[in-house]
Short mmCIF file of C-alpha atoms and ligand atoms in Angstrom, two decimals:
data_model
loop_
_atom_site.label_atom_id
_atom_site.label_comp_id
_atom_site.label_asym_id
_atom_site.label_seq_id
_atom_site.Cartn_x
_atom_site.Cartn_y
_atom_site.Cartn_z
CA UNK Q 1 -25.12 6.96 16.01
CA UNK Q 2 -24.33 4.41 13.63
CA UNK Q 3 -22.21 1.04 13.78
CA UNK Q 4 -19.76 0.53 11.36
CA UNK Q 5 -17.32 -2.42 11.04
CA UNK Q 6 -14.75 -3.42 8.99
CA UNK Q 7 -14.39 -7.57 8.77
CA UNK Q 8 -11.46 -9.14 8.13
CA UNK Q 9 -11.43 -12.94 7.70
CA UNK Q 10 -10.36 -15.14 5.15
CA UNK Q 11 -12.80 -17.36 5.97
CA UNK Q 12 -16.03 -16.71 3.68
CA UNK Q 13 -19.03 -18.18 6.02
CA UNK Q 14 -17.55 -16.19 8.38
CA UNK Q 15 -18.35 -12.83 6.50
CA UNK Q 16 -21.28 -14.42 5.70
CA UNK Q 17 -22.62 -14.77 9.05
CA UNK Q 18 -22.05 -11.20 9.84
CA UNK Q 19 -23.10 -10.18 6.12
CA UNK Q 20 -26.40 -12.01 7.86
CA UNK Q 21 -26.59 -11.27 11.25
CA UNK Q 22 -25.39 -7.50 10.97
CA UNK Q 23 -29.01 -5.98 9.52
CA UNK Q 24 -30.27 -7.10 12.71
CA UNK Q 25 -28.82 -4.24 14.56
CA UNK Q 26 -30.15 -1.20 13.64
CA UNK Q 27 -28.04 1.64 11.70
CA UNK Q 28 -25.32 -0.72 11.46
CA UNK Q 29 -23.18 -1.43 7.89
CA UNK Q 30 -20.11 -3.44 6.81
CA UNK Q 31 -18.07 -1.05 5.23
CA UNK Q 32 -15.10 -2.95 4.59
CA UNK Q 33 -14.13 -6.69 4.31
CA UNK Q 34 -10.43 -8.24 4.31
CA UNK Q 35 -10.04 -11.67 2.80
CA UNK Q 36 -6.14 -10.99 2.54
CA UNK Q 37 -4.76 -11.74 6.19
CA UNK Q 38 -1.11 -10.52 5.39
CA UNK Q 39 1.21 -8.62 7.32
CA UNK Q 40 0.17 -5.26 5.49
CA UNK Q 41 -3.81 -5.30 7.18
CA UNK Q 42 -3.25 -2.86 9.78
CA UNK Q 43 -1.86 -0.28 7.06
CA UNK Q 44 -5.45 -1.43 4.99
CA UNK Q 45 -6.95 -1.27 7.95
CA UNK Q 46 -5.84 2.41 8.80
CA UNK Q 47 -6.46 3.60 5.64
CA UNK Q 48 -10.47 2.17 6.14
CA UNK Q 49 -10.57 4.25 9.08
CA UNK Q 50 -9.25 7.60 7.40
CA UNK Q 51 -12.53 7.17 5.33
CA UNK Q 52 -14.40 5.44 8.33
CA UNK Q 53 -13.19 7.00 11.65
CA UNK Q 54 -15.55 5.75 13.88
CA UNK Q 55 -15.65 2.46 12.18
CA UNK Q 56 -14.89 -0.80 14.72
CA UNK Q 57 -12.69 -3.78 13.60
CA UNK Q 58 -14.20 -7.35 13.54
CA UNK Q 59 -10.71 -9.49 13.05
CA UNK Q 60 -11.05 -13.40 12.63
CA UNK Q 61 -7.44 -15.18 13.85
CA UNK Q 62 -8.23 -18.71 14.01
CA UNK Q 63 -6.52 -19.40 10.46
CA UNK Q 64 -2.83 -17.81 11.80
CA UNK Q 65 -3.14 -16.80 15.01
CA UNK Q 66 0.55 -15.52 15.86
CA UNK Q 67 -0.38 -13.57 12.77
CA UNK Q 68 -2.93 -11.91 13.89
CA UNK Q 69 -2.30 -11.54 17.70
CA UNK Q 70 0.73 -9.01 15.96
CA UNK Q 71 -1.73 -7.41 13.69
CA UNK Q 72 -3.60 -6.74 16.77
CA UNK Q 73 -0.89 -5.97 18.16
CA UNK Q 74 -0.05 -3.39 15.11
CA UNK Q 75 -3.42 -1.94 15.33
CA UNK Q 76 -3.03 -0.79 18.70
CA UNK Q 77 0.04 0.60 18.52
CA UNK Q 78 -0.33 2.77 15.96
CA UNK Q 79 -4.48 4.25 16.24
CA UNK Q 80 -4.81 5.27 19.93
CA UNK Q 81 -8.54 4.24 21.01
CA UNK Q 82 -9.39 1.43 18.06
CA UNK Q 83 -12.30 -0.66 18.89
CA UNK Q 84 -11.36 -4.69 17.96
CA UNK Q 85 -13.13 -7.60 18.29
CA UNK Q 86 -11.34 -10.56 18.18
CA UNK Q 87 -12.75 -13.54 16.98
CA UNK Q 88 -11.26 -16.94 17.23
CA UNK Q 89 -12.08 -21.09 18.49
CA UNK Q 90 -9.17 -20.74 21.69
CA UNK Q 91 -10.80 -18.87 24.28
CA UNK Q 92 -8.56 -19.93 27.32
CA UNK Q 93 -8.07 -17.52 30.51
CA UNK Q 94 -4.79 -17.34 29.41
CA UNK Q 95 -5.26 -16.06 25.57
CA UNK Q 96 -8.15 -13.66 26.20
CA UNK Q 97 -5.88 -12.21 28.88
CA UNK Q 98 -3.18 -12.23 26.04
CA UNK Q 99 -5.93 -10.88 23.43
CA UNK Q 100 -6.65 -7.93 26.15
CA UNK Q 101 -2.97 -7.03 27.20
CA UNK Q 102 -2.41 -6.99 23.54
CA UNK Q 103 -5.53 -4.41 22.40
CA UNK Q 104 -8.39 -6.67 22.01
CA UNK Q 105 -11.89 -4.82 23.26
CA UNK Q 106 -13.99 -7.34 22.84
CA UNK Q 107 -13.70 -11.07 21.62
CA UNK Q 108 -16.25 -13.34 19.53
CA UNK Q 109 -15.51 -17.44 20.49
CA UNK Q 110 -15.83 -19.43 17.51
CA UNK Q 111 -18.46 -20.88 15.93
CA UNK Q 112 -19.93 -17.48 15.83
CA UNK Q 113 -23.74 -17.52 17.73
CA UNK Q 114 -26.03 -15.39 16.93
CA UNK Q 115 -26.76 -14.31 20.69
CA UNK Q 116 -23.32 -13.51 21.12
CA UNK Q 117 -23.21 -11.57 18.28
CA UNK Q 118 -25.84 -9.42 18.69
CA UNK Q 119 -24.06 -8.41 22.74
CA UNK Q 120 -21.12 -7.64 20.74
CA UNK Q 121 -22.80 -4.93 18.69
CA UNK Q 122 -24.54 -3.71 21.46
CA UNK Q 123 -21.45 -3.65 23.59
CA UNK Q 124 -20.67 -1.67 20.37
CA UNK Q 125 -23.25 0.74 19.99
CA UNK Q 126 -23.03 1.84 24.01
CA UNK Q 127 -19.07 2.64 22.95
CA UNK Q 128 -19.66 4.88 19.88
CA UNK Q 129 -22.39 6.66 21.73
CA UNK Q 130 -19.97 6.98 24.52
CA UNK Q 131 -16.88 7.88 23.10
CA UNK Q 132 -16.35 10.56 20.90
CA UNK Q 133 -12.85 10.22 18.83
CA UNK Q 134 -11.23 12.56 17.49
CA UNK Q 135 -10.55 12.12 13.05
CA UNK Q 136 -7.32 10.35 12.55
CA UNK Q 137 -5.60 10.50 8.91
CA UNK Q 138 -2.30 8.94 7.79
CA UNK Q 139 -0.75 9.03 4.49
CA UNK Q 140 -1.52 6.01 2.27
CA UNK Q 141 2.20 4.08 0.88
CA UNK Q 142 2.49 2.38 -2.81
CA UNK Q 143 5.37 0.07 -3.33
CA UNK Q 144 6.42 -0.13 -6.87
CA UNK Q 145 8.03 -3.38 -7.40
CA UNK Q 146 9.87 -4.66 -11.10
CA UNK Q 147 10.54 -7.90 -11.72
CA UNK Q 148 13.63 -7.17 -13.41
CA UNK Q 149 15.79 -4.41 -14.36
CA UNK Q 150 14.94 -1.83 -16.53
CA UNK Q 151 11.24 -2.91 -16.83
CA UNK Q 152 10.22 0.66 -15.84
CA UNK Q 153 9.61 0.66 -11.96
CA UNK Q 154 11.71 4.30 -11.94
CA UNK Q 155 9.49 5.75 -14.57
CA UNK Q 156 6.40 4.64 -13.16
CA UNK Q 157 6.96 5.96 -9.56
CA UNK Q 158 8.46 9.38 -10.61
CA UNK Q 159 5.11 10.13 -12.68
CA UNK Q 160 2.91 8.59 -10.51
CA UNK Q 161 4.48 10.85 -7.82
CA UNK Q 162 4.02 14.17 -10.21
CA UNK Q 163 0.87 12.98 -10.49
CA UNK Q 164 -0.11 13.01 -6.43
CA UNK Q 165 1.71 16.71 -5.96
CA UNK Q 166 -0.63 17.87 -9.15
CA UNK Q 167 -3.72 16.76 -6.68
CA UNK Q 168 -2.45 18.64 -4.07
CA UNK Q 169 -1.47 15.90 -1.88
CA UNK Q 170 1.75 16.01 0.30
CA UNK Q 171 3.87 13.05 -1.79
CA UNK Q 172 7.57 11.54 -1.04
CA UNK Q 173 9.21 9.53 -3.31
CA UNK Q 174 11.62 7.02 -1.50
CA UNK Q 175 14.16 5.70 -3.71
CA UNK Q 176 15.34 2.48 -2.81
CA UNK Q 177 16.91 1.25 -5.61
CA UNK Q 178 20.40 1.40 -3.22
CA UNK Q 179 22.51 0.36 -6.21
CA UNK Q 180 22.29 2.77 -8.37
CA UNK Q 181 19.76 5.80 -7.39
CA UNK Q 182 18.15 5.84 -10.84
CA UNK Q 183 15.04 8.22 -9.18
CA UNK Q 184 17.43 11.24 -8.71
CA UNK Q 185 19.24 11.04 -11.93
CA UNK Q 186 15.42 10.58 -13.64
CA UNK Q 187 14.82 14.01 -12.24
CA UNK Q 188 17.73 15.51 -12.53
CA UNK Q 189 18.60 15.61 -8.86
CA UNK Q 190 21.68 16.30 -7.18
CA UNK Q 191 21.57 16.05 -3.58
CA UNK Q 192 24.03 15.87 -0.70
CA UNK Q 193 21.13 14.23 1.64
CA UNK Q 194 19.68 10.74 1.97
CA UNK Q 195 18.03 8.13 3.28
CA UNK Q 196 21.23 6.48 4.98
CA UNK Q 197 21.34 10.27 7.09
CA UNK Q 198 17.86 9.96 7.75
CA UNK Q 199 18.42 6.96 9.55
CA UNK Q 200 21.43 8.42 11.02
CA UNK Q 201 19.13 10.67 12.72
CA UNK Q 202 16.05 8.47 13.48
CA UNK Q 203 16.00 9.36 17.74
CA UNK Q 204 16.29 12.70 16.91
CA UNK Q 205 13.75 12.84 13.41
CA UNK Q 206 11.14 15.52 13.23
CA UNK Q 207 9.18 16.68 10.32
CA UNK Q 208 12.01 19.91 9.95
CA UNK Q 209 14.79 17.83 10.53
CA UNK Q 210 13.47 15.28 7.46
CA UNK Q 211 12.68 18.07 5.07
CA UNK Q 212 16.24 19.12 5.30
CA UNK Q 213 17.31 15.69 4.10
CA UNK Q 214 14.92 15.70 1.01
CA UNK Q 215 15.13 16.79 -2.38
CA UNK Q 216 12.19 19.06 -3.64
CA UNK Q 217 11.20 18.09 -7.32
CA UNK Q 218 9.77 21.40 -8.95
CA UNK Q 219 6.20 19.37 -9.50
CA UNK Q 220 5.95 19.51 -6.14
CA UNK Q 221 6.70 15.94 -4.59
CA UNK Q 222 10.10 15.56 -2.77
CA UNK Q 223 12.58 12.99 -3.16
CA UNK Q 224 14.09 10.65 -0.13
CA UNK Q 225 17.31 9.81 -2.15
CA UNK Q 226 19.09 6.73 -2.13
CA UNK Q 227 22.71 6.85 -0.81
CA UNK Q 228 25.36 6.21 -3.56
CA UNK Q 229 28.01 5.36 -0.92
CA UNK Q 230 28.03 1.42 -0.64
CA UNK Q 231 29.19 1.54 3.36
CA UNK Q 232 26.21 3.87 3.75
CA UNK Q 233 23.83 1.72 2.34
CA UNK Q 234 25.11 -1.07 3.81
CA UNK Q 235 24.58 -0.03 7.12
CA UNK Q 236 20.48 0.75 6.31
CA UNK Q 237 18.36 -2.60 8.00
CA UNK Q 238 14.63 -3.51 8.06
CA UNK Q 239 14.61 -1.84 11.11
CA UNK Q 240 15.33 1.24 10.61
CA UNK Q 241 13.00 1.02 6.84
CA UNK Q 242 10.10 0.17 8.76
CA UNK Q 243 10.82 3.20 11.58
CA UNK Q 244 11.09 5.84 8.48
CA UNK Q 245 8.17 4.10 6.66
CA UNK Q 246 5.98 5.01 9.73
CA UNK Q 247 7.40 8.47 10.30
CA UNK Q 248 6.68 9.36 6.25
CA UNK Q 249 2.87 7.94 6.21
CA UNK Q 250 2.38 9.80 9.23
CA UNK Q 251 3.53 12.99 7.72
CA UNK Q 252 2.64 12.89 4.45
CA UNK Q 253 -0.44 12.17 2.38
CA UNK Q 254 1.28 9.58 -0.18
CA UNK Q 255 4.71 7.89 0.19
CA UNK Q 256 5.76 6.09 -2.95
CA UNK Q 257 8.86 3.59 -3.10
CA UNK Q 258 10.15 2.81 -6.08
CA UNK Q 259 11.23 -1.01 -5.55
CA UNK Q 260 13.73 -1.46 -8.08
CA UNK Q 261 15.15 -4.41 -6.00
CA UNK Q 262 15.10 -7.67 -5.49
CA UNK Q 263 12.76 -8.81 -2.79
CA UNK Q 264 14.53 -8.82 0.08
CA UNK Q 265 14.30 -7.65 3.58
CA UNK Q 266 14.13 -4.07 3.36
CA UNK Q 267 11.93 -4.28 0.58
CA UNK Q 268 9.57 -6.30 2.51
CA UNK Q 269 9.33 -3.76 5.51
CA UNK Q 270 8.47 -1.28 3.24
CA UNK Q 271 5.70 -3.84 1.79
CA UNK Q 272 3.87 -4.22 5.19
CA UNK Q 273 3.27 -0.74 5.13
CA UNK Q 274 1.86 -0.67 1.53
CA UNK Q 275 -1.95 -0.64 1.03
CA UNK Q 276 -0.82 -1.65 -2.90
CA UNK Q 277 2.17 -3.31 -4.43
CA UNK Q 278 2.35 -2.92 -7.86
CA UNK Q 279 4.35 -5.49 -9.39
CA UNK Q 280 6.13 -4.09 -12.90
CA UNK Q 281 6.60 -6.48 -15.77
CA UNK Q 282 6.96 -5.91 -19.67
CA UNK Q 283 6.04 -8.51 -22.19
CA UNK Q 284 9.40 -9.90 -22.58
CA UNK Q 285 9.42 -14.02 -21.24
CA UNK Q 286 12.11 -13.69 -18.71
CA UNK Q 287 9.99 -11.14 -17.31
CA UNK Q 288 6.83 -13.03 -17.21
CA UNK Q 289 8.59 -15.94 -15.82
CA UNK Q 290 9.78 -14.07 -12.78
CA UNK Q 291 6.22 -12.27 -12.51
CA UNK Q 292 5.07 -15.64 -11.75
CA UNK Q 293 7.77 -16.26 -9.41
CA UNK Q 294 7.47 -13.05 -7.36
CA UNK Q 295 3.60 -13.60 -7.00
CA UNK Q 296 4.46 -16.85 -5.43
CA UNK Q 297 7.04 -15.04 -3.11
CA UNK Q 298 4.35 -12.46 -2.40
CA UNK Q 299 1.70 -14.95 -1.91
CA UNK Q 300 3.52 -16.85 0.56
CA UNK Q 301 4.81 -13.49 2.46
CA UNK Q 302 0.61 -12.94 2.78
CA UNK Q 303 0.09 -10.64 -0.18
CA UNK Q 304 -2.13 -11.73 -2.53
CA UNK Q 305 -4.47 -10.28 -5.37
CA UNK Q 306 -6.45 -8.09 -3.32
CA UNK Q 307 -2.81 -5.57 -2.51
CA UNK Q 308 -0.63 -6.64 -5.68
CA UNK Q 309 -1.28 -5.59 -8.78
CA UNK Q 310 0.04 -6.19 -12.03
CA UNK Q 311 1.09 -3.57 -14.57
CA UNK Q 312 2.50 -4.17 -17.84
CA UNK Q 313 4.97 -1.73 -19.21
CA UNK Q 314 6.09 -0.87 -22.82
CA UNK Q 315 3.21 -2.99 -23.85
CA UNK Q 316 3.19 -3.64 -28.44
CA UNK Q 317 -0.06 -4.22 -29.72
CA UNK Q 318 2.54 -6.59 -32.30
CA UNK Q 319 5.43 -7.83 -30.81
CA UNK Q 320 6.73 -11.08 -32.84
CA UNK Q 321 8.71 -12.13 -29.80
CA UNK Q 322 6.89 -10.92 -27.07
CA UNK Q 323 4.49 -12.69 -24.88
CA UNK Q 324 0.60 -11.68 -25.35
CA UNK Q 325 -1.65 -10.02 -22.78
CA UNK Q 326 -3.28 -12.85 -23.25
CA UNK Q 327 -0.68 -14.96 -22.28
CA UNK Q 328 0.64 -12.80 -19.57
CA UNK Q 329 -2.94 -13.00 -17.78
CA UNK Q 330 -3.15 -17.11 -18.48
CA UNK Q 331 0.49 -17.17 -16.74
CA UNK Q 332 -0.25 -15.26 -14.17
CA UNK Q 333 -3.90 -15.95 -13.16
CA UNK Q 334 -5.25 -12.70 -13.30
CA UNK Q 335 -5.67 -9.59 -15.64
CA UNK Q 336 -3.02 -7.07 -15.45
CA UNK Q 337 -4.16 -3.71 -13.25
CA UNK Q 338 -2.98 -1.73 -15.99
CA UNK Q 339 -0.94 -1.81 -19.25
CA UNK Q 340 1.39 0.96 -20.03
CA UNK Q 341 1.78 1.42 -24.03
CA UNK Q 342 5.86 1.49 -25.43
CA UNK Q 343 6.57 5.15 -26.44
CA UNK Q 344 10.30 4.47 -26.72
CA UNK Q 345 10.41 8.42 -27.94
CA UNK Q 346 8.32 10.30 -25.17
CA UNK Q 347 10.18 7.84 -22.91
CA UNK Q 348 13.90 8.72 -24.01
CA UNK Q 349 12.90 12.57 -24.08
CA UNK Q 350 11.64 12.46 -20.20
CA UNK Q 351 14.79 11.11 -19.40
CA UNK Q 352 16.79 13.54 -21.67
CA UNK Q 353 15.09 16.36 -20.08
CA UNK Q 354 14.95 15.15 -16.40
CA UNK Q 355 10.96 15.27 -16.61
CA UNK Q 356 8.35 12.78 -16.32
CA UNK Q 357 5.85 12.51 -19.40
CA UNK Q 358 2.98 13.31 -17.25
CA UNK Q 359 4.12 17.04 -17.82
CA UNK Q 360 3.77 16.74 -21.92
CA UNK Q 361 0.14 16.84 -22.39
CA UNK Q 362 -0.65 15.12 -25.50
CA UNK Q 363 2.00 12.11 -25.19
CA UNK Q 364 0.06 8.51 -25.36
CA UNK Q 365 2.23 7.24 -22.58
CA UNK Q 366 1.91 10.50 -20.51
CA UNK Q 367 -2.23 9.92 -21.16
CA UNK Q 368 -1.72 6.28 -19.77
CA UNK Q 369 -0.29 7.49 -16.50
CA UNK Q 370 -2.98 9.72 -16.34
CA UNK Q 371 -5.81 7.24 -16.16
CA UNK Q 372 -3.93 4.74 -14.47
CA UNK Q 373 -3.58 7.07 -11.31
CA UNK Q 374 -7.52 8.15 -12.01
CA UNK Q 375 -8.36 4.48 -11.36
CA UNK Q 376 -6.51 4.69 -7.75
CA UNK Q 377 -8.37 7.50 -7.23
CA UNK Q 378 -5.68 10.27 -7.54
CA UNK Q 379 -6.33 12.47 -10.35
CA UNK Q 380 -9.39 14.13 -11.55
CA UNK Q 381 -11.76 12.50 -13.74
CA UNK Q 382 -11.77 14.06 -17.57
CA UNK Q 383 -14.62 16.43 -16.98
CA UNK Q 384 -13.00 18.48 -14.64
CA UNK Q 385 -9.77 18.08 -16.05
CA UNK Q 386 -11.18 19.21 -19.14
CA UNK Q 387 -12.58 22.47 -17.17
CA UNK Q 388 -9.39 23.11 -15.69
CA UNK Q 389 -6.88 25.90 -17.26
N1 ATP T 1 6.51 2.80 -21.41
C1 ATP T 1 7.75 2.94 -21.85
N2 ATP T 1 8.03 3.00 -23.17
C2 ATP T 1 9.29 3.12 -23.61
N3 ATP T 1 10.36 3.19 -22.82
C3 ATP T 1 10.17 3.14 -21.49
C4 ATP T 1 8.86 3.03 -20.93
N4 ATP T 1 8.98 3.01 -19.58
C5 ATP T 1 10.30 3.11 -19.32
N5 ATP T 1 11.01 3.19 -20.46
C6 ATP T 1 12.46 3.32 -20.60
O1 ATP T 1 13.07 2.13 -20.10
C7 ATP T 1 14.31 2.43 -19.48
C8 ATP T 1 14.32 1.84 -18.07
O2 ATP T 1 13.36 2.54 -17.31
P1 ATP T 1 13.51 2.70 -15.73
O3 ATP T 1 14.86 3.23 -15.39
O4 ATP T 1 12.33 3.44 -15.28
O5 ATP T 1 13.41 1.16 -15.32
P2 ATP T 1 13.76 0.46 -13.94
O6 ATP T 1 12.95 -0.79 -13.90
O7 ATP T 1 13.60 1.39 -12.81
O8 ATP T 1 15.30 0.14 -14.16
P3 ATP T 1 16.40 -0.26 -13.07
O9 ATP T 1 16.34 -1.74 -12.94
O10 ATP T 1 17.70 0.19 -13.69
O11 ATP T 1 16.09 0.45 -11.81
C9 ATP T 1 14.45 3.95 -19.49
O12 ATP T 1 15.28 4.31 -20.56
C10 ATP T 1 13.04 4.45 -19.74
O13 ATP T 1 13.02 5.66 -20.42
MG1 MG T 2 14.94 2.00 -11.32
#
């Protein structure tokens, strides 16, 4: 049986040495590597191991280690019978007792040796060959985050969530936009339910209880409403995000939250449990200026580019007063993920209608959202589209 390990380290001669040292054990492989140490890995990390089941979890701590004893911690919380190796330069009594209590398997001191490196993958290899796990899968959560109002963070998550239920995959929009529940009214939506009785119910939550509490879009996706009653919403803390968070990814196969907020703390407890934030801007300055603000914010929360990504809505190839591409990629150090074309008309009419454009097959904008969610992965490529009826 084969070794597989995913590395996280932001340290790059660390993944070197393994990068080195791993061909040495036979039928082994790196399948993925985490240079991003934030406080969303074990969510990256779980989604690895839907694709990689069996795959074990090299983790480097010696850059933040009260960060990553509670990643560990995280980790073994949430996949019964994960295999980590810690790796750091502290290798007290004390801490490796610490490491253990907390999930560790196995532990790496630091500088790595090759020796010891080669007893860990054995210690590996007699594991996978004993052990046989059973597949795990949990849903996979995308936090769409604007910059500023009415950049487009609504639109973006209501067609990106069409766009899931079209691929057959179990998707909940969670509208957190507490002020003024924009998703529902995008859809059409009127519903006595939300997420402030959800977490009225959290002891008691199971998956029939929830489904009473959401709204079912006729695309196929359901809706986690906001509550329009200020006391209600008041009431709703990180806490309780980060309990309904879990108990959506684990029942569902994509959980999108539309972000239109500012970045505060329930936000944020919705971000740890994001494999991707998407950060929405349009070309206006204001916009760009706060872009660069909230990738700061983001940055120093432990997100960087490797989880947020930039998209650009309502993007004019001409726009006298609007900031270029160009300029938005030389502001913000990196190309945008993807650009979103204005289409003031197909725009207005979804709303009119209570539709997303995704549904009108010919629109440029609907197109856009198309190939954006291709490039995550979601929908089909063109050829089978194409052979589709
Ligand atoms: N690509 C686009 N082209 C033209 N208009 C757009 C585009 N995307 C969104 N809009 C329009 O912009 C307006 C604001 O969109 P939306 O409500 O999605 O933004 P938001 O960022 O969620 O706003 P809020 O801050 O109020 O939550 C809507 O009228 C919508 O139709
Ligand atoms: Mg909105």
């Amino acid at each position: 049986m084969s070794i597989q390990l995913i590395v996280a380290s932001p340290e790059p001669h660390f993944c070197d040495f393994v990068r080195e040292q791993l061909p040495l054990t036979p039928n082994s492989e790196m399948v993925s590597e985490h240079e991003d140490i934030g406080p969303n890995l074990p969510v990256r990390i779980q989604s690895d191991l839907n694709l990689h089941p069996w795959a074990a979890v090299l983790l480097d701590i010696s850059s933040d280690r009260a960060l990553g004893l509670r990643t560990l911690e995280q980790m073994s919380q949430s996949v019964s019978g994960i295999y980590v190796i810690l790796s750091d330069g502290q290798c007290s009594e004390e801490f490796l007792l610490q490491a253990m209590r907390l999930g560790a398997t196995d532990f790496l001191r630091q500088p790595l040796k090759r020796s010891e490196f080669s007893e860990a993958m054995a210690r590996l290899e007699q594991h996978v060959q004993r052990i046989h796990r059973q597949g795990r899968q949990i849903g996979r959560m995308y936090s769409f985050v604007g910059v500023k109002g009415g950049v487009g963070t609504t639109s973006v998550a209501v067609n990106f969530a069409a766009l899931c239920a079209r691929q057959n995959k179990s998707t909940v929009l969670l509208d957190l936009d507490t002020d003024s529940g924009d998703t529902a009214c995008q859809l059409g939506i009127r519903h006595p339910y939300s997420l402030a009785d959800v977490v009225e119910n959290l002891e008691d939550l199971d998956q029939s209880m929830l489904e009473g509490f959401l709204a079912r879009d006729a695309l196929g996706f359901s809706v986690l409403c906001a509550p329009t009653d200020l006391d209600k919403s008041r009431m709703i803390d990180e806490h309780h995000l980060r309990a309904v968070g879990r108990f959506l990814i684990e029942h569902y196969d994509v959980v999108i939250v539309d972000g239109s907020r500012a970045l505060d703390g329930l936000l944020l407890s919705c971000l740890e449990l994001s494999e991707f934030i998407f950060l929405l801007l349009t070309e206006e300055f204001a916009a760009v200026r706060n872009a660069q603000i909230y990738l700061s914010s983001l940055a120093r929360a432990g997100y960087g580019h490797e989880v947020v990504k930039v998209l650009v809505n309502r993007h004019e190839k001409r726009g006298p007063f609007h900031v270029s591409l160009d300029q938005v990629r030389q502001t913000l150090g990196a190309p945008p993920f993807w650009v979103f074309p204005n289409s003031y008309e197909d725009a207005m009419q979804a709303v009119h209608n209570a539709r997303p454009v995704v549904i009108r097959g010919r629109s440029e904008l609907g197109r856009s959202f198309r190939e954006f969610a291709r490039k995550l992965g979601i929908e089909s490529p063109p050829e089978a589209a194409k052979g589709r009826k």
